[in-house]
Coordinates of C-alpha atoms in Angstrom, one line a residue:
M1 CA 73.2 50.6 96.4
V2 CA 76.7 49.2 96.4
D3 CA 79.4 51.8 95.7
L4 CA 81.7 50.3 92.9
S5 CA 84.1 53.2 92.8
D6 CA 86.5 51.4 95.0
F7 CA 86.3 47.6 94.4
R8 CA 88.6 46.9 97.4
K9 CA 85.9 48.1 99.9
I10 CA 83.1 45.9 98.7
K11 CA 82.2 43.2 101.1
A12 CA 80.6 39.8 100.8
R13 CA 77.3 40.9 102.4
H14 CA 76.9 43.6 99.7
I15 CA 76.4 41.0 96.9
S16 CA 75.4 37.8 98.8
S17 CA 72.2 36.3 97.4
K18 CA 69.2 34.7 99.2
D19 CA 68.5 32.6 96.1
Y20 CA 68.9 29.2 97.9
A21 CA 66.9 26.6 99.7
S22 CA 67.9 24.7 102.8
L23 CA 67.5 21.1 104.0
C24 CA 68.7 19.1 106.9
C25 CA 71.1 16.2 106.4
S26 CA 68.3 13.9 107.5
N27 CA 66.3 14.9 104.4
T28 CA 66.6 12.7 101.4
I29 CA 67.5 13.0 97.7
A30 CA 63.8 12.9 96.9
D31 CA 63.2 15.9 99.1
A32 CA 65.8 17.8 97.1
I33 CA 64.3 16.8 93.8
S34 CA 60.9 18.0 95.0
I35 CA 62.4 21.4 95.8
F36 CA 64.1 21.7 92.4
Q37 CA 61.0 20.7 90.5
N38 CA 58.2 22.2 92.4
S39 CA 59.4 25.5 93.8
D40 CA 57.7 28.6 92.2
E41 CA 61.0 30.4 92.3
K42 CA 63.4 27.6 91.6
P43 CA 66.5 28.0 93.7
G44 CA 69.9 27.7 92.1
I45 CA 71.3 25.7 95.1
I46 CA 70.3 23.9 98.2
I47 CA 72.3 24.4 101.4
V48 CA 72.4 21.2 103.6
K49 CA 72.7 21.6 107.4
D50 CA 73.4 19.1 110.1
G51 CA 71.5 18.6 113.4
D52 CA 73.4 21.5 115.0
F53 CA 72.4 23.9 112.1
K54 CA 76.0 24.0 110.8
I55 CA 76.5 24.0 107.0
Q56 CA 77.2 20.4 105.8
G57 CA 77.5 21.1 102.1
I58 CA 75.8 22.3 98.9
L59 CA 73.6 20.6 96.4
T60 CA 73.5 22.1 93.0
S61 CA 71.2 21.3 90.1
L62 CA 74.2 19.9 88.2
R63 CA 75.1 17.6 91.1
M64 CA 71.4 16.6 91.3
L65 CA 71.5 15.7 87.5
N66 CA 74.5 13.4 88.2
H67 CA 72.6 11.6 91.0
L68 CA 69.7 11.1 88.6
E69 CA 72.0 9.9 85.8
N70 CA 73.7 7.5 88.2
H71 CA 70.3 6.3 89.5
T72 CA 71.1 7.2 93.1
D73 CA 68.5 5.8 95.5
P74 CA 66.1 8.7 96.2
K75 CA 65.6 7.5 99.7
L76 CA 69.2 8.1 100.8
P77 CA 69.8 11.0 103.3
L78 CA 71.8 14.0 102.2
T79 CA 75.1 12.8 103.7
K80 CA 78.5 14.5 103.0
D81 CA 79.3 12.1 100.1
L82 CA 76.2 13.1 98.3
V83 CA 76.7 16.9 98.4
D84 CA 79.6 19.2 97.4
E85 CA 81.8 21.0 100.0
I86 CA 81.3 24.7 100.3
E87 CA 83.6 27.3 101.8
T88 CA 82.0 29.6 104.5
V89 CA 83.3 33.2 105.0
N90 CA 82.3 36.0 107.3
E91 CA 79.9 38.4 105.5
D92 CA 82.4 41.3 106.2
T93 CA 85.2 39.7 104.2
T94 CA 86.1 41.8 101.2
I95 CA 85.6 40.5 97.7
V96 CA 89.4 41.1 97.0
D97 CA 90.2 38.7 100.0
L98 CA 87.8 36.1 98.5
L99 CA 89.6 36.2 95.2
E100 CA 93.2 36.4 96.6
N101 CA 92.6 33.4 98.8
N102 CA 91.0 31.2 96.2
Y103 CA 87.7 30.8 98.0
F104 CA 85.9 30.1 94.7
N105 CA 87.6 26.7 94.0
N106 CA 84.0 25.2 94.0
S107 CA 82.6 28.3 92.3
T108 CA 80.2 29.1 95.2
V109 CA 80.9 30.3 98.8
A110 CA 78.4 30.7 101.7
T111 CA 78.4 34.0 103.9
V112 CA 77.7 33.8 107.6
D113 CA 77.3 36.6 110.2
S114 CA 79.2 37.0 113.5
S115 CA 76.9 34.3 115.1
N116 CA 77.9 31.9 112.4
R117 CA 74.3 32.0 110.9
L118 CA 73.9 31.6 107.1
T119 CA 73.1 34.9 105.5
G120 CA 73.5 34.2 101.8
V121 CA 75.6 32.7 99.0
I122 CA 78.0 34.2 96.4
S123 CA 79.0 32.6 93.1
L124 CA 82.1 33.5 91.0
H125 CA 79.8 34.6 88.3
D126 CA 78.3 37.3 90.7
V127 CA 81.8 38.7 91.3
I128 CA 82.7 38.8 87.6
R129 CA 79.4 40.6 86.9
L130 CA 80.1 43.0 89.7
M131 CA 83.5 43.9 88.1
H132 CA 81.8 44.7 84.8
R133 CA 79.3 46.9 86.6
G134 CA 82.2 48.8 88.3
L135 CA 83.8 49.6 84.9
D136 CA 80.5 50.9 83.6
Q137 CA 79.9 53.0 86.7
A138 CA 83.4 54.5 86.4
H139 CA 82.8 55.3 82.7
N140 CA 79.5 57.1 83.4
E141 CA 80.6 58.9 86.5
L142 CA 81.9 62.0 84.7
L143 CA 78.6 62.3 82.8
R144 CA 76.7 62.5 86.2
V145 CA 79.1 64.8 88.0
T146 CA 79.7 67.4 85.3
P147 CA 76.0 68.8 85.3
I148 CA 76.2 69.2 89.1
V149 CA 79.4 71.2 89.0
K150 CA 78.1 73.4 86.1
A151 CA 74.9 74.2 88.0
M152 CA 76.8 75.2 91.1
E153 CA 79.1 77.5 89.0
M154 CA 76.0 79.2 87.5
H155 CA 74.7 79.9 91.1
A156 CA 78.1 81.1 92.4
K157 CA 78.4 83.6 89.6
N158 CA 75.1 85.2 90.5
T159 CA 75.8 85.8 94.2
T160 CA 77.9 88.3 96.1
Q161 CA 78.9 85.7 98.7
G162 CA 82.4 84.2 98.2
I163 CA 82.0 80.7 96.8
A164 CA 84.6 78.1 95.4
I165 CA 84.4 74.5 94.2
I166 CA 87.2 72.0 94.6
D167 CA 87.4 68.3 93.7
D168 CA 87.7 65.4 96.1
K169 CA 91.5 65.6 95.9
G170 CA 91.5 69.3 97.0
I171 CA 92.2 70.8 93.6
G172 CA 90.5 74.1 92.8
L173 CA 87.9 73.9 90.0
F174 CA 86.1 77.3 90.1
A175 CA 85.9 80.4 92.3
N176 CA 83.7 83.4 91.9
E177 CA 84.9 87.0 92.0
S178 CA 83.9 87.5 95.7
F179 CA 86.0 84.5 96.8
L180 CA 89.0 85.5 94.7
S181 CA 88.8 89.1 95.9
F182 CA 88.7 88.1 99.5
L183 CA 91.9 86.0 99.1
G184 CA 93.5 88.6 96.8
I185 CA 94.3 86.0 94.1
S186 CA 93.5 85.6 90.4
R187 CA 91.5 82.9 88.8
Y188 CA 94.7 81.6 87.3
Q189 CA 96.2 81.2 90.8
F190 CA 93.2 79.2 92.0
V191 CA 92.3 76.8 89.2
N192 CA 94.2 73.5 89.2
R193 CA 96.1 74.4 92.4
H194 CA 95.7 72.6 95.8
I195 CA 93.5 74.5 98.3
T196 CA 96.1 74.3 101.1
K197 CA 98.6 76.2 98.9
M198 CA 96.1 79.0 98.6
I199 CA 94.8 79.0 102.2
N200 CA 97.4 78.1 104.7
E201 CA 94.9 77.8 107.6
C202 CA 92.7 75.4 105.7
N203 CA 92.1 72.2 107.8
I204 CA 90.3 69.7 105.6
E205 CA 90.8 66.0 105.3
L206 CA 91.6 65.0 101.8
P207 CA 90.7 62.9 99.9
I208 CA 87.2 63.5 101.2
S209 CA 85.9 60.6 103.2
S210 CA 83.4 62.3 105.5
C211 CA 80.1 63.7 104.6
K212 CA 80.1 66.3 107.3
P213 CA 81.0 70.0 106.7
T214 CA 83.9 71.7 108.4
Y215 CA 84.6 75.3 109.4
N216 CA 88.1 77.0 109.2
P217 CA 89.0 80.5 110.2
V218 CA 90.8 82.2 107.2
R219 CA 92.6 85.5 106.8
G220 CA 91.8 87.6 103.8
K221 CA 94.2 90.0 101.9
D222 CA 93.3 92.8 104.3
S223 CA 94.1 90.6 107.3
Q224 CA 90.3 90.3 107.9
V225 CA 89.4 86.9 109.6
E226 CA 86.3 85.2 108.5
M227 CA 85.1 81.6 108.5
L228 CA 85.4 79.3 105.5
S229 CA 82.7 76.6 105.4
L230 CA 83.7 73.5 103.5
C231 CA 80.7 71.3 102.7
P232 CA 81.1 68.1 100.6
I233 CA 79.1 67.6 97.4
I234 CA 77.3 64.3 97.6
N235 CA 76.4 62.3 94.6
D236 CA 75.0 58.7 94.9
D237 CA 76.0 58.7 98.6
R238 CA 79.7 59.6 97.8
A239 CA 81.6 62.9 98.2
I240 CA 82.7 64.0 94.7
G241 CA 84.0 67.5 95.7
V242 CA 83.7 70.4 98.2
V243 CA 81.9 73.8 98.1
G244 CA 83.7 76.4 100.0
V245 CA 81.7 79.5 101.2
I246 CA 83.2 82.5 103.0
L247 CA 81.0 83.3 106.0
S248 CA 81.1 86.5 108.3
Q249 CA 81.5 85.9 112.0
D250 CA 77.8 86.7 112.6
E251 CA 76.7 84.4 109.8
F252 CA 78.9 81.6 111.2
K253 CA 77.4 82.0 114.8
E254 CA 73.8 81.8 113.4
R255 CA 74.7 78.8 111.3
A256 CA 76.3 77.0 114.3
K257 CA 73.2 77.5 116.3
L258 CA 71.0 76.1 113.6
V259 CA 73.3 73.1 113.1
Q260 CA 73.2 72.4 116.8
R261 CA 69.3 72.5 116.8
V262 CA 69.3 70.1 113.8
E263 CA 71.7 67.7 115.4
I264 CA 69.5 67.5 118.5
L265 CA 66.5 66.8 116.3
E266 CA 68.3 64.1 114.4
E267 CA 69.3 62.4 117.6
K268 CA 65.7 62.4 118.8
V269 CA 64.5 61.1 115.4
E270 CA 67.1 58.3 115.6
F271 CA 66.2 57.4 119.2
Y272 CA 62.4 57.2 118.3
Q273 CA 63.2 55.2 115.1
K274 CA 65.1 52.6 117.2
E275 CA 62.4 52.4 119.8
L276 CA 59.8 51.9 117.1
S277 CA 61.9 49.3 115.4
S278 CA 62.4 47.4 118.6
L279 CA 58.7 47.3 119.3
S280 CA 57.8 45.8 116.0
S281 CA 60.8 43.5 115.2
S282 CA 62.1 40.3 116.7
R283 CA 64.9 40.8 119.2
Y284 CA 66.1 37.3 119.5
N285 CA 67.3 34.5 117.2
F286 CA 68.1 30.8 117.8
N287 CA 71.5 31.7 119.2
N288 CA 69.7 33.4 122.1
I289 CA 68.1 30.0 123.2
I290 CA 70.6 28.8 125.8
G291 CA 70.9 25.0 126.3
E292 CA 72.6 21.9 125.0
S293 CA 70.4 19.2 126.5
R294 CA 68.7 16.7 124.2
E295 CA 65.2 18.1 125.2
I296 CA 66.0 21.7 124.2
S297 CA 67.9 20.7 121.1
S298 CA 65.0 18.8 119.9
S299 CA 62.7 21.7 120.4
K300 CA 65.2 24.0 118.6
R301 CA 65.3 21.6 115.6
L302 CA 61.5 21.6 115.3
A303 CA 61.5 25.4 115.6
L304 CA 64.1 25.8 112.9
K305 CA 62.1 23.7 110.5
A306 CA 59.0 25.8 111.4
S307 CA 61.0 29.0 110.4
E308 CA 61.5 27.6 106.9
S309 CA 57.8 27.6 106.1
S310 CA 54.9 30.0 106.5
V311 CA 52.2 27.6 108.1
P312 CA 50.8 28.4 111.5
V313 CA 52.9 27.3 114.5
L314 CA 51.6 26.3 118.0
I315 CA 54.2 26.7 120.8
L316 CA 53.3 24.7 124.0
G317 CA 55.0 24.8 127.4
E318 CA 54.6 25.9 131.0
S319 CA 54.7 29.5 132.0
G320 CA 58.3 30.8 132.1
V321 CA 59.9 28.4 129.7
G322 CA 60.5 30.9 126.9
K323 CA 57.7 30.6 124.5
E324 CA 58.0 34.2 123.3
L325 CA 61.7 33.7 122.9
F326 CA 61.0 30.7 120.5
A327 CA 58.4 32.9 118.6
H328 CA 61.0 35.6 118.1
A329 CA 63.5 33.1 116.8
I330 CA 61.1 31.5 114.4
H331 CA 60.2 34.9 112.9
H332 CA 63.9 35.9 112.8
G333 CA 64.8 32.8 110.9
S334 CA 62.0 33.1 108.3
T335 CA 61.8 34.8 105.0
R336 CA 59.6 37.5 106.7
R337 CA 62.4 38.6 109.1
S338 CA 62.7 42.0 107.4
N339 CA 59.1 42.8 108.1
D340 CA 57.2 43.5 111.4
F341 CA 56.9 41.0 114.3
I342 CA 53.6 41.9 116.0
R343 CA 52.9 40.4 119.4
I344 CA 49.9 40.5 121.7
N345 CA 49.0 38.7 125.0
C346 CA 45.4 37.5 124.8
A347 CA 45.3 37.1 128.6
A348 CA 46.6 40.6 129.3
I349 CA 44.0 42.6 127.4
P350 CA 40.4 43.0 128.7
K351 CA 37.8 41.1 126.7
D352 CA 36.1 44.4 125.5
L353 CA 39.3 45.8 124.1
L354 CA 40.8 42.6 122.5
E355 CA 38.7 42.9 119.3
A356 CA 39.7 46.5 118.8
E357 CA 43.3 45.6 119.3
L358 CA 43.2 42.8 116.8
F359 CA 41.0 44.2 114.1
G360 CA 41.3 48.0 114.6
Y361 CA 38.5 50.5 114.3
E362 CA 37.2 53.3 112.1
P363 CA 36.8 56.9 113.4
G364 CA 33.9 57.3 115.8
A365 CA 33.2 53.5 115.8
F366 CA 32.5 53.6 119.5
T367 CA 32.6 55.9 122.5
G368 CA 36.3 56.9 123.1
A369 CA 37.4 55.8 119.6
G370 CA 40.1 58.1 118.1
R371 CA 39.2 60.6 115.4
R372 CA 41.6 59.0 113.0
G373 CA 40.7 55.4 113.7
K374 CA 43.4 52.7 114.3
P375 CA 44.8 49.8 112.4
G376 CA 44.5 46.4 114.1
K377 CA 47.4 44.0 114.8
F378 CA 46.5 41.9 111.8
E379 CA 47.0 44.9 109.5
L380 CA 50.3 45.9 111.2
A381 CA 51.5 42.3 110.7
H382 CA 51.0 42.5 106.9
K383 CA 53.9 40.7 105.2
G384 CA 55.3 39.9 108.7
T385 CA 54.4 37.7 111.6
I386 CA 51.7 38.0 114.4
F387 CA 52.3 36.2 117.7
L388 CA 49.2 35.5 119.8
D389 CA 50.5 34.5 123.3
E390 CA 48.2 32.6 125.7
I391 CA 45.6 32.0 122.9
G392 CA 44.0 29.5 125.3
D393 CA 42.6 32.6 127.2
M394 CA 40.9 34.0 124.0
P395 CA 37.1 34.5 124.5
I396 CA 35.1 32.0 122.5
E397 CA 33.3 34.7 120.5
M398 CA 36.7 36.1 119.4
Q399 CA 37.8 32.6 118.3
V400 CA 35.1 32.7 115.6
K401 CA 36.4 36.0 114.2
L402 CA 40.0 34.7 114.3
L403 CA 39.0 31.6 112.4
R404 CA 37.4 33.7 109.7
V405 CA 40.6 35.8 109.4
L406 CA 42.8 32.7 109.1
E407 CA 40.5 31.2 106.4
E408 CA 39.8 34.3 104.3
K409 CA 43.0 36.4 105.0
E410 CA 40.7 39.4 105.4
V411 CA 39.9 41.7 108.3
E412 CA 37.1 44.3 108.8
R413 CA 37.7 47.1 111.3
I414 CA 35.1 47.8 114.0
G415 CA 32.6 50.2 112.4
G416 CA 34.1 49.6 109.0
T417 CA 32.3 48.4 105.8
K418 CA 35.2 47.2 103.6
Q419 CA 37.4 44.0 103.8
I420 CA 41.1 44.6 104.1
R421 CA 43.4 41.9 102.7
V422 CA 46.3 40.8 104.9
D423 CA 49.2 38.5 104.5
F424 CA 50.7 37.4 107.8
R425 CA 52.3 34.3 109.4
L426 CA 50.5 33.1 112.6
I427 CA 52.4 31.9 115.7
T428 CA 50.4 31.1 118.8
A429 CA 51.4 29.9 122.3
T430 CA 49.8 28.7 125.4
H431 CA 50.5 26.9 128.7
M432 CA 47.1 25.2 128.6
K433 CA 46.2 21.8 127.0
L434 CA 44.1 23.0 124.1
D435 CA 42.8 19.5 123.3
E436 CA 41.3 19.3 126.7
L437 CA 39.8 22.7 126.3
V438 CA 38.2 21.6 123.1
K439 CA 36.6 18.6 124.9
K440 CA 35.1 21.0 127.5
G441 CA 33.7 23.4 124.9
K442 CA 36.1 26.2 125.9
F443 CA 38.1 26.3 122.7
R444 CA 36.7 25.7 119.2
G445 CA 37.9 22.5 117.6
D446 CA 38.0 24.0 114.1
L447 CA 40.3 26.8 115.3
Y448 CA 42.4 24.3 117.2
Y449 CA 43.1 22.3 114.0
R450 CA 43.9 25.6 112.1
V451 CA 46.6 26.8 114.6
N452 CA 48.0 23.3 115.4
V453 CA 49.6 22.7 112.0
L454 CA 53.3 22.7 113.3
R455 CA 53.7 22.2 117.0
V456 CA 56.7 23.0 119.0
E457 CA 56.7 21.8 122.7
I458 CA 59.3 23.5 125.1
P459 CA 60.4 21.3 127.9
S460 CA 60.2 22.7 131.5
L461 CA 63.4 23.5 133.4
R462 CA 63.1 20.4 135.5
E463 CA 63.1 18.3 132.3
R464 CA 66.4 19.8 131.1
R465 CA 68.3 20.1 134.3
T466 CA 71.7 19.7 132.6
D467 CA 71.2 23.1 131.1
I468 CA 70.7 24.9 134.4
P469 CA 74.5 25.6 134.9
L470 CA 74.7 27.1 131.5
L471 CA 71.7 29.3 132.1
I472 CA 73.1 30.4 135.5
R473 CA 76.4 31.4 133.9
H474 CA 74.6 33.2 131.1
F475 CA 72.3 35.3 133.3
L476 CA 75.1 36.1 135.8
D477 CA 77.3 37.4 132.9
K478 CA 74.4 39.4 131.7
L479 CA 73.7 40.9 135.1
S480 CA 77.4 41.8 135.5
G481 CA 77.4 43.6 132.2
E482 CA 74.2 45.5 132.9
R483 CA 75.6 46.7 136.3
K484 CA 79.2 47.2 135.0
R485 CA 80.8 45.3 137.9
V486 CA 83.1 42.4 138.3
E487 CA 81.9 39.0 137.3
W488 CA 79.5 37.1 139.6
R489 CA 80.5 33.5 140.4
M490 CA 78.3 30.7 141.9
T491 CA 79.9 27.9 144.0
E492 CA 79.7 24.4 142.9
E493 CA 77.6 23.4 145.8
A494 CA 75.0 26.1 145.1
T495 CA 74.9 25.2 141.4
I496 CA 74.3 21.5 142.3
L497 CA 71.5 22.5 144.6
L498 CA 69.8 24.6 142.0
T499 CA 70.4 22.0 139.3
Y500 CA 69.3 18.8 141.0
E501 CA 67.4 19.6 144.1
Y502 CA 64.8 22.2 143.1
D503 CA 61.8 21.7 140.8
W504 CA 61.6 25.2 139.4
P505 CA 57.8 25.6 139.1
G506 CA 58.4 29.0 137.6
N507 CA 60.9 27.7 135.1
I508 CA 63.5 30.1 133.5
R509 CA 61.5 33.1 134.6
E510 CA 61.9 32.0 138.3
L511 CA 65.6 31.4 137.8
V512 CA 66.2 34.8 136.4
N513 CA 64.2 36.4 139.3
L514 CA 66.1 34.4 141.9
L515 CA 69.5 35.6 140.5
E516 CA 68.4 39.2 140.3
R517 CA 67.2 39.1 143.9
V518 CA 70.4 37.4 145.1
T519 CA 72.8 39.7 143.3
N520 CA 70.9 42.8 144.5
S521 CA 71.0 41.7 148.1
I522 CA 74.6 40.6 148.8
E523 CA 78.0 42.2 148.6
P524 CA 80.4 39.4 147.8
D525 CA 80.9 38.3 144.1
T526 CA 80.7 34.6 145.1
I527 CA 77.2 33.2 145.5
G528 CA 77.0 30.2 147.8
I529 CA 74.2 28.1 149.4
H530 CA 73.8 30.4 152.4
E531 CA 73.3 33.4 150.0
I532 CA 70.6 31.5 148.0
L533 CA 68.6 29.9 150.9
P534 CA 66.9 33.2 152.2
H535 CA 65.6 33.8 148.6
L536 CA 63.9 30.3 148.2
D537 CA 60.3 30.1 149.4
K538 CA 60.3 28.1 152.6
P539 CA 57.5 25.7 151.6
R540 CA 59.5 24.9 148.4
A541 CA 62.7 24.5 150.3
E542 CA 61.2 22.0 152.6
E543 CA 60.1 19.9 149.7
L544 CA 63.7 19.4 148.5
A545 CA 64.7 15.8 148.8
L546 CA 67.9 16.4 150.8
G547 CA 66.1 18.3 153.6
P548 CA 67.1 21.3 155.7
G549 CA 70.0 19.4 157.3
Y550 CA 71.8 19.2 154.0
F551 CA 71.6 22.9 153.6
K552 CA 73.2 23.6 156.9
K553 CA 76.1 21.1 156.1
V554 CA 76.7 22.5 152.6
A555 CA 76.5 26.1 154.0
A556 CA 79.0 25.2 156.7
D557 CA 81.4 23.6 154.1
S558 CA 81.1 26.6 151.9
E559 CA 81.9 29.0 154.8
R560 CA 84.9 27.0 155.8
K561 CA 86.3 27.0 152.3
A562 CA 85.7 30.7 152.2
L563 CA 87.6 31.3 155.5
I564 CA 90.6 29.2 154.1
Q565 CA 90.6 31.2 150.9
L566 CA 90.5 34.4 152.9
L567 CA 93.4 33.5 155.0
E568 CA 95.4 32.4 151.9
D569 CA 94.7 35.8 150.3
S570 CA 95.7 37.6 153.5
G571 CA 99.0 35.8 153.6
G572 CA 98.0 34.0 156.9
S573 CA 97.3 37.2 158.7
V574 CA 94.3 37.1 160.9
R575 CA 94.3 40.9 161.3
K576 CA 94.2 41.5 157.6
A577 CA 91.6 38.8 157.2
A578 CA 89.4 40.3 159.9
E579 CA 89.7 43.8 158.4
S580 CA 88.7 42.6 155.0
L581 CA 85.6 40.9 156.5
G582 CA 84.8 43.9 158.7
V583 CA 84.8 41.9 161.9
H584 CA 86.9 41.8 165.1
R585 CA 89.8 39.4 165.3
T586 CA 88.1 37.7 168.3
G587 CA 85.0 36.8 166.1
L588 CA 87.2 35.5 163.3
Y589 CA 89.1 33.3 165.8
K590 CA 85.8 31.8 167.0
K591 CA 84.9 31.0 163.4
L592 CA 88.3 29.4 162.8
K593 CA 87.8 27.3 165.9
K594 CA 84.2 26.4 165.0
Y595 CA 85.3 25.0 161.5
N596 CA 88.6 23.6 162.8
V597 CA 90.7 25.7 160.6
H598 CA 94.4 25.8 161.6
L599 CA 96.7 28.7 160.9

């Protein structure tokens, strides 16, 4: 619920709407007409994006009517001259900033997150309506607050503990006899006076912005020191006042212990909630797919289109190319992103357990079954997405049951008697050629046609070599951040070797593994060819087109450059250079002579 009490604090993300459709600039006027006419929930606008997923413009129903009246060719693509311009703002921009900077010249703005990804739209009408709601909320606030204060006053009158109520500005509203007696003041001296003028030691932040209680030592009229607990009164997630309670020293100690135990439990609950959320949600989006080559850009565009629908998607690619990363991104970009993303590897689960994992089971369904039963992955994916990795390894008998679930959208637990309705989006992936498996009778043809509605093929790393330097830099930066050390750097020669002279049979997974092994086994921050060679498998290294002699030459060149740089950093002092290397000066002189480096 948006707090309208302070209009200046309301941000764009609080009121941005998802009531829009999106098309690519390669789509046509006819595609836009179809969306306006045939959508069950007709969108007010269509956001048009270019090939790089950047916002190109906006197409409203009014602009569409103009196109129809002007008999615009429906086959024309949605270029900039056929759509209206639209301002984009960060979703954390305040509504006041939007109004003061005239962002609503075209009546509508688009909101984007920190990754420049579209998150919603806001119209000027939305802002005006919000302002009216704010006035209504302010008008009704007193009606909501007054009963709360009255109820607390009744409680305070019937207890011997010292209790007082102040408003969110620190002005006294009510205090019972025990509270007034402890301070030695009258009711007249308390009401409508600021709390700090009655209690000099009071240390409370006013106006109240925190929802956490504070404790202050206070001295009574008899010089007796007790603790004053100041706890905010929360209404609709906002502090509207404070309750002050006089606590004895013993009461305060017991309460402090209880608060500490509660805080520890809250931390544990928060930790487990985050862990549970990470297990059943997508962790990656399209921005996590690193690469600018034509091949990977084409795959990303197909995946983005797939995210805009709910039909089954088949992701194809060799092992290690990032099929699961694409599945995460498709779910994250879909309308189901707020629901669970359930993933299961069909090749990693034994045949006898796969059925129980997918469909769940009732209590006592088989030996070892839990007493409470267990929901299957399809049930857990209700309203969300289920990702079946390595579907080519699924046993043929399980394929029959999967086909029925896809056709009927119903599952039956093992040992159960009732059908459970499920609504999920299916994404599958495999490194195998399913059409060949169908010919061999190892994969059902009818299931193949059900899962192969939208197909996204991910290129191997050797097919997108120009992306390898970007990937190396990305993963080295990530490793530096994880280990909290200075930045790793790879020499140009080593980068060229890994980019053009190695075939990467293990794809990106192999590249990450190589970088982890190299960075864990060397001390310097610069990675050259002679640091990489020991970590390449010898048979694979011998297959490289340039041969072993090239490695020796490039390694020698790299070492010579390193020696020259070392001498420059040491001001030409061989002694300092030898000390920094941890070798004797005689050994360093031999190296200099070997590589013909003159002082």
